[in-house]
Amino acid sequence: MTVSLIERLGLGSLFTHFSSFDQTQPLFQACLTVLHTHEDKDTILYLYDRLFTENLNWIRALAPIHPSSLQSFDVTPQEMHDLILYLAWDRMCICISRLFDHQSSDAKFISGLEVLKECLIESYQHITQQGQTSPSIYRLFEALFFYFMREEQWQKNSPSEWAILTQSFSVLKGEEELGRVSYIDDAVSRIGEPVTSERYLTSDSPDKIKARLAFANFMMEKLKLEIPGWNYYLAQKEIISLSQP
């Protein structure tokens, strides 16, 4: 529903309104300061919550989704709530991925990133279980990509895992676009739930489809091993590439 609403409202280029979350941003610098100076988990949890709140506020303040801009559309308050949450989640993944990508050997910083990783995964589970919107798991995978590519993670990955990670650079989505990949996000299923048979048409080339599926399955296996009670998997879907060979 949320994705179709984005399409209906013509908000595909919404994220071009955002500034990059990087060293030029005071909030980014503030996050680095907290991560380098605090190691207690409660402080990092508070940092995560504040960053999510900031993303929610940024989304709400964007002119294209202000109520006055949507008067000509039939958008319910619940749809608007779900849309804002969906978009804020996407931006949250981008922000956390930029922190994951910041290289530092400081033990407090590394420990803090581990907490942020747990928070991001728990957020995905919480939002999904609420059932109001379907956050993009592909965007979660992209954020985790930057975590597993950190220097301190190098010795933990096998050669075959490194091959998948290094080949996945080419299939990451840009921060100026939605992180959703329909044939992956819609394939997420919970163990024991019925799976619908669907066909997906995509402009992705067969090679890109293969690379994205390999990346997604790799990340799903990582989560299965690391997160107790992780009960999601990627159901097999029929995917048809419209890309010319």
mmCIF file of C-alpha atoms in Angstrom:
data_model
loop_
_atom_site.group_PDB
_atom_site.id
_atom_site.type_symbol
_atom_site.label_atom_id
_atom_site.label_comp_id
_atom_site.label_asym_id
_atom_site.label_seq_id
_atom_site.Cartn_x
_atom_site.Cartn_y
_atom_site.Cartn_z
ATOM 1 C CA MET A 1 0.000 0.000 0.000
ATOM 2 C CA THR A 2 2.735 2.490 0.973
ATOM 3 C CA VAL A 3 4.734 1.981 -2.200
ATOM 4 C CA SER A 4 1.661 2.320 -4.410
ATOM 5 C CA LEU A 5 0.809 5.515 -2.512
ATOM 6 C CA ILE A 6 4.294 6.897 -3.235
ATOM 7 C CA GLU A 7 3.754 6.148 -6.914
ATOM 8 C CA ARG A 8 0.238 7.619 -6.884
ATOM 9 C CA LEU A 9 1.495 10.842 -5.338
ATOM 10 C CA GLY A 10 4.452 11.078 -7.706
ATOM 11 C CA LEU A 11 6.998 11.085 -4.892
ATOM 12 C CA GLY A 12 9.650 8.977 -6.621
ATOM 13 C CA SER A 13 12.172 11.825 -6.532
ATOM 14 C CA LEU A 14 11.365 12.827 -2.967
ATOM 15 C CA PHE A 15 14.803 12.056 -1.585
ATOM 16 C CA THR A 16 16.543 14.582 -3.819
ATOM 17 C CA HIS A 17 15.333 17.067 -1.177
ATOM 18 C CA PHE A 18 17.683 15.563 1.405
ATOM 19 C CA SER A 19 21.244 16.582 2.180
ATOM 20 C CA SER A 20 23.749 13.779 2.505
ATOM 21 C CA PHE A 21 24.287 12.516 6.031
ATOM 22 C CA ASP A 22 28.041 13.028 6.247
ATOM 23 C CA GLN A 23 30.863 15.008 7.846
ATOM 24 C CA THR A 24 29.323 18.292 6.699
ATOM 25 C CA GLN A 25 26.223 17.740 8.843
ATOM 26 C CA PRO A 26 26.212 18.787 12.541
ATOM 27 C CA LEU A 27 23.979 15.836 13.441
ATOM 28 C CA PHE A 28 26.425 13.392 11.872
ATOM 29 C CA GLN A 29 29.264 14.964 13.857
ATOM 30 C CA ALA A 30 27.178 14.770 17.022
ATOM 31 C CA CYS A 31 26.574 11.051 16.448
ATOM 32 C CA LEU A 32 30.316 10.464 16.024
ATOM 33 C CA THR A 33 31.031 12.344 19.249
ATOM 34 C CA VAL A 34 28.559 10.216 21.199
ATOM 35 C CA LEU A 35 29.897 6.983 19.732
ATOM 36 C CA HIS A 36 33.493 7.916 20.559
ATOM 37 C CA THR A 37 32.817 9.105 24.108
ATOM 38 C CA HIS A 38 30.099 6.813 25.467
ATOM 39 C CA GLU A 39 30.040 3.053 25.796
ATOM 40 C CA ASP A 40 26.954 2.463 27.936
ATOM 41 C CA LYS A 41 24.170 0.835 25.952
ATOM 42 C CA ASP A 42 21.421 3.144 27.196
ATOM 43 C CA THR A 43 23.171 6.160 25.677
ATOM 44 C CA ILE A 44 23.503 4.435 22.301
ATOM 45 C CA LEU A 45 19.850 3.387 22.441
ATOM 46 C CA TYR A 46 18.918 7.006 23.124
ATOM 47 C CA LEU A 47 21.090 8.094 20.188
ATOM 48 C CA TYR A 48 19.255 5.680 17.892
ATOM 49 C CA ASP A 49 15.847 6.880 19.079
ATOM 50 C CA ARG A 50 16.800 10.527 18.630
ATOM 51 C CA LEU A 51 18.139 9.884 15.145
ATOM 52 C CA PHE A 52 14.920 8.094 14.176
ATOM 53 C CA THR A 53 12.907 10.998 15.561
ATOM 54 C CA GLU A 54 14.966 13.447 13.506
ATOM 55 C CA ASN A 55 14.270 11.395 10.385
ATOM 56 C CA LEU A 56 10.551 11.419 11.133
ATOM 57 C CA ASN A 57 10.673 15.189 11.592
ATOM 58 C CA TRP A 58 12.626 15.684 8.355
ATOM 59 C CA ILE A 59 10.063 13.653 6.426
ATOM 60 C CA ARG A 60 7.120 15.491 7.956
ATOM 61 C CA ALA A 61 8.721 18.844 7.064
ATOM 62 C CA LEU A 62 9.205 18.025 3.378
ATOM 63 C CA ALA A 63 7.007 20.220 1.198
ATOM 64 C CA PRO A 64 5.905 17.419 -1.198
ATOM 65 C CA ILE A 65 4.146 15.502 1.606
ATOM 66 C CA HIS A 66 2.811 18.462 3.556
ATOM 67 C CA PRO A 67 -0.988 18.202 3.917
ATOM 68 C CA SER A 68 -1.433 21.369 1.869
ATOM 69 C CA SER A 69 0.418 19.723 -1.016
ATOM 70 C CA LEU A 70 -1.815 16.642 -0.905
ATOM 71 C CA GLN A 71 -5.201 18.317 -0.840
ATOM 72 C CA SER A 72 -6.019 17.129 -4.350
ATOM 73 C CA PHE A 73 -5.367 13.464 -3.399
ATOM 74 C CA ASP A 74 -7.546 11.146 -1.382
ATOM 75 C CA VAL A 75 -5.012 10.344 1.348
ATOM 76 C CA THR A 76 -6.266 9.151 4.731
ATOM 77 C CA PRO A 77 -4.503 10.037 8.001
ATOM 78 C CA GLN A 78 -3.510 6.370 8.406
ATOM 79 C CA GLU A 79 -2.012 6.286 4.912
ATOM 80 C CA MET A 80 -0.066 9.441 5.694
ATOM 81 C CA HIS A 81 1.204 7.944 8.962
ATOM 82 C CA ASP A 82 2.334 4.778 7.182
ATOM 83 C CA LEU A 83 3.982 6.779 4.403
ATOM 84 C CA ILE A 84 5.968 8.905 6.837
ATOM 85 C CA LEU A 85 7.102 5.827 8.786
ATOM 86 C CA TYR A 86 8.107 4.015 5.581
ATOM 87 C CA LEU A 87 10.163 6.960 4.328
ATOM 88 C CA ALA A 88 11.732 7.634 7.726
ATOM 89 C CA TRP A 89 12.807 3.973 7.926
ATOM 90 C CA ASP A 90 14.471 4.248 4.518
ATOM 91 C CA ARG A 91 16.366 7.363 5.596
ATOM 92 C CA MET A 92 17.270 5.780 8.942
ATOM 93 C CA CYS A 93 18.993 2.933 7.132
ATOM 94 C CA ILE A 94 20.955 5.468 5.078
ATOM 95 C CA CYS A 95 22.041 7.355 8.190
ATOM 96 C CA ILE A 96 23.136 4.223 10.050
ATOM 97 C CA SER A 97 24.982 2.945 6.987
ATOM 98 C CA ARG A 98 27.001 6.195 6.899
ATOM 99 C CA LEU A 99 27.975 5.666 10.526
ATOM 100 C CA PHE A 100 28.902 2.051 9.773
ATOM 101 C CA ASP A 101 31.073 3.306 6.926
ATOM 102 C CA HIS A 102 33.023 5.684 9.181
ATOM 103 C CA GLN A 103 36.322 3.974 9.919
ATOM 104 C CA SER A 104 37.622 4.083 13.469
ATOM 105 C CA SER A 105 39.566 1.613 15.592
ATOM 106 C CA ASP A 106 38.247 3.131 18.837
ATOM 107 C CA ALA A 107 36.785 0.352 20.994
ATOM 108 C CA LYS A 108 33.895 2.508 22.222
ATOM 109 C CA PHE A 109 32.960 3.427 18.666
ATOM 110 C CA ILE A 110 33.016 -0.182 17.478
ATOM 111 C CA SER A 111 30.955 -1.319 20.473
ATOM 112 C CA GLY A 112 28.436 1.446 19.795
ATOM 113 C CA LEU A 113 28.057 0.366 16.182
ATOM 114 C CA GLU A 114 27.172 -3.135 17.350
ATOM 115 C CA VAL A 115 24.336 -1.667 19.424
ATOM 116 C CA LEU A 116 23.143 0.428 16.474
ATOM 117 C CA LYS A 117 23.117 -2.695 14.319
ATOM 118 C CA GLU A 118 20.934 -4.479 16.865
ATOM 119 C CA CYS A 119 18.613 -1.465 17.047
ATOM 120 C CA LEU A 120 18.195 -1.286 13.283
ATOM 121 C CA ILE A 121 17.345 -4.972 13.007
ATOM 122 C CA GLU A 122 14.930 -4.777 15.935
ATOM 123 C CA SER A 123 13.272 -1.744 14.326
ATOM 124 C CA TYR A 124 12.671 -3.732 11.157
ATOM 125 C CA GLN A 125 11.095 -6.540 13.156
ATOM 126 C CA HIS A 126 8.971 -4.166 15.226
ATOM 127 C CA ILE A 127 7.633 -2.159 12.275
ATOM 128 C CA THR A 128 6.935 -5.330 10.292
ATOM 129 C CA GLN A 129 5.090 -6.975 13.172
ATOM 130 C CA GLN A 130 2.896 -3.893 13.614
ATOM 131 C CA GLY A 131 1.588 -4.562 10.118
ATOM 132 C CA GLN A 132 0.923 -0.911 9.283
ATOM 133 C CA THR A 133 3.639 -0.615 6.679
ATOM 134 C CA SER A 134 6.259 -2.889 5.126
ATOM 135 C CA PRO A 135 9.760 -1.455 5.583
ATOM 136 C CA SER A 136 12.239 -2.304 2.861
ATOM 137 C CA ILE A 137 14.419 -5.213 3.933
ATOM 138 C CA TYR A 138 16.679 -4.486 0.974
ATOM 139 C CA ARG A 139 17.530 -1.118 2.518
ATOM 140 C CA LEU A 140 18.294 -2.928 5.781
ATOM 141 C CA PHE A 141 20.595 -5.281 3.868
ATOM 142 C CA GLU A 142 22.388 -2.293 2.345
ATOM 143 C CA ALA A 143 23.018 -0.774 5.777
ATOM 144 C CA LEU A 144 24.332 -4.100 7.086
ATOM 145 C CA PHE A 145 26.586 -4.325 4.038
ATOM 146 C CA PHE A 146 28.590 -1.361 5.329
ATOM 147 C CA TYR A 147 28.800 -2.981 8.755
ATOM 148 C CA PHE A 148 30.146 -6.278 7.441
ATOM 149 C CA MET A 149 32.618 -4.432 5.222
ATOM 150 C CA ARG A 150 34.262 -2.771 8.203
ATOM 151 C CA GLU A 151 37.918 -3.593 8.827
ATOM 152 C CA GLU A 152 37.276 -5.373 12.127
ATOM 153 C CA GLN A 153 34.874 -7.717 10.292
ATOM 154 C CA TRP A 154 37.381 -8.816 7.660
ATOM 155 C CA GLN A 155 38.593 -11.919 9.485
ATOM 156 C CA LYS A 156 35.033 -13.076 10.165
ATOM 157 C CA ASN A 157 34.068 -13.587 6.526
ATOM 158 C CA SER A 158 35.088 -16.558 4.404
ATOM 159 C CA PRO A 159 36.547 -16.063 0.895
ATOM 160 C CA SER A 160 33.185 -16.946 -0.666
ATOM 161 C CA GLU A 161 31.425 -14.434 1.587
ATOM 162 C CA TRP A 162 33.924 -11.755 0.648
ATOM 163 C CA ALA A 163 33.304 -12.507 -3.007
ATOM 164 C CA ILE A 164 29.574 -11.854 -2.555
ATOM 165 C CA LEU A 165 30.167 -8.687 -0.537
ATOM 166 C CA THR A 166 32.653 -7.155 -2.951
ATOM 167 C CA GLN A 167 30.436 -7.968 -5.937
ATOM 168 C CA SER A 168 27.487 -6.321 -4.208
ATOM 169 C CA PHE A 169 28.787 -2.758 -4.538
ATOM 170 C CA SER A 170 27.242 -2.603 -7.993
ATOM 171 C CA VAL A 171 23.733 -3.464 -6.790
ATOM 172 C CA LEU A 172 23.434 -0.938 -3.962
ATOM 173 C CA LYS A 173 20.723 1.647 -4.488
ATOM 174 C CA GLY A 174 21.547 5.352 -4.413
ATOM 175 C CA GLU A 175 20.585 7.387 -1.367
ATOM 176 C CA GLU A 176 18.558 9.702 -3.603
ATOM 177 C CA GLU A 177 16.155 6.875 -4.485
ATOM 178 C CA LEU A 178 13.990 4.464 -2.549
ATOM 179 C CA GLY A 179 15.845 1.391 -1.376
ATOM 180 C CA ARG A 180 13.022 -0.939 -2.342
ATOM 181 C CA VAL A 181 13.644 -3.858 -4.713
ATOM 182 C CA SER A 182 10.185 -5.342 -5.289
ATOM 183 C CA TYR A 183 11.205 -8.909 -6.133
ATOM 184 C CA ILE A 184 13.163 -9.065 -2.878
ATOM 185 C CA ASP A 185 11.096 -6.939 -0.506
ATOM 186 C CA ASP A 186 7.868 -8.660 -1.545
ATOM 187 C CA ALA A 187 9.516 -12.074 -1.242
ATOM 188 C CA VAL A 188 10.108 -11.695 2.496
ATOM 189 C CA SER A 189 7.979 -14.259 4.304
ATOM 190 C CA ARG A 190 7.687 -15.573 7.821
ATOM 191 C CA ILE A 191 8.261 -19.222 8.481
ATOM 192 C CA GLY A 192 4.933 -21.036 8.619
ATOM 193 C CA GLU A 193 2.925 -18.400 6.744
ATOM 194 C CA PRO A 194 1.394 -19.117 3.310
ATOM 195 C CA VAL A 195 3.294 -17.774 0.310
ATOM 196 C CA THR A 196 1.547 -16.334 -2.741
ATOM 197 C CA SER A 197 2.737 -17.069 -6.253
ATOM 198 C CA GLU A 198 3.640 -13.834 -8.010
ATOM 199 C CA ARG A 199 5.446 -12.761 -11.144
ATOM 200 C CA TYR A 200 7.728 -9.739 -11.134
ATOM 201 C CA LEU A 201 8.728 -7.664 -14.127
ATOM 202 C CA THR A 202 11.883 -5.602 -13.698
ATOM 203 C CA SER A 203 14.221 -3.476 -15.770
ATOM 204 C CA ASP A 204 17.154 -5.079 -13.921
ATOM 205 C CA SER A 205 19.383 -7.174 -16.158
ATOM 206 C CA PRO A 206 19.591 -10.931 -15.504
ATOM 207 C CA ASP A 207 23.092 -10.423 -14.091
ATOM 208 C CA LYS A 208 21.884 -7.710 -11.709
ATOM 209 C CA ILE A 209 18.948 -9.868 -10.615
ATOM 210 C CA LYS A 210 21.339 -12.720 -9.883
ATOM 211 C CA ALA A 211 23.714 -10.445 -7.966
ATOM 212 C CA ARG A 212 20.912 -8.865 -5.926
ATOM 213 C CA LEU A 213 19.435 -12.251 -5.019
ATOM 214 C CA ALA A 214 22.874 -13.537 -3.977
ATOM 215 C CA PHE A 215 23.385 -10.428 -1.837
ATOM 216 C CA ALA A 216 19.932 -10.696 -0.252
ATOM 217 C CA ASN A 217 20.278 -14.412 0.512
ATOM 218 C CA PHE A 218 23.728 -13.801 2.006
ATOM 219 C CA MET A 219 22.335 -11.143 4.336
ATOM 220 C CA MET A 220 19.350 -13.297 5.243
ATOM 221 C CA GLU A 221 21.681 -16.121 6.261
ATOM 222 C CA LYS A 222 23.762 -13.696 8.337
ATOM 223 C CA LEU A 223 20.660 -12.560 10.193
ATOM 224 C CA LYS A 224 19.507 -16.129 10.727
ATOM 225 C CA LEU A 225 22.839 -16.958 12.377
ATOM 226 C CA GLU A 226 23.150 -13.792 14.455
ATOM 227 C CA ILE A 227 19.595 -12.985 15.569
ATOM 228 C CA PRO A 228 17.815 -15.397 17.940
ATOM 229 C CA GLY A 229 14.291 -16.048 16.771
ATOM 230 C CA TRP A 230 14.809 -14.585 13.295
ATOM 231 C CA ASN A 231 11.971 -16.220 11.383
ATOM 232 C CA TYR A 232 12.089 -14.487 8.004
ATOM 233 C CA TYR A 233 13.220 -15.961 4.727
ATOM 234 C CA LEU A 234 13.068 -15.080 1.021
ATOM 235 C CA ALA A 235 10.408 -17.031 -0.835
ATOM 236 C CA GLN A 236 11.194 -17.949 -4.422
ATOM 237 C CA LYS A 237 9.455 -15.697 -6.946
ATOM 238 C CA GLU A 238 9.241 -15.677 -10.726
ATOM 239 C CA ILE A 239 11.293 -12.732 -11.967
ATOM 240 C CA ILE A 240 11.252 -11.596 -15.577
ATOM 241 C CA SER A 241 13.883 -9.153 -16.824
ATOM 242 C CA LEU A 242 12.752 -6.575 -19.364
ATOM 243 C CA SER A 243 16.345 -5.537 -19.973
ATOM 244 C CA GLN A 244 17.601 -6.122 -23.476
ATOM 245 C CA PRO A 245 20.596 -8.492 -23.682
#
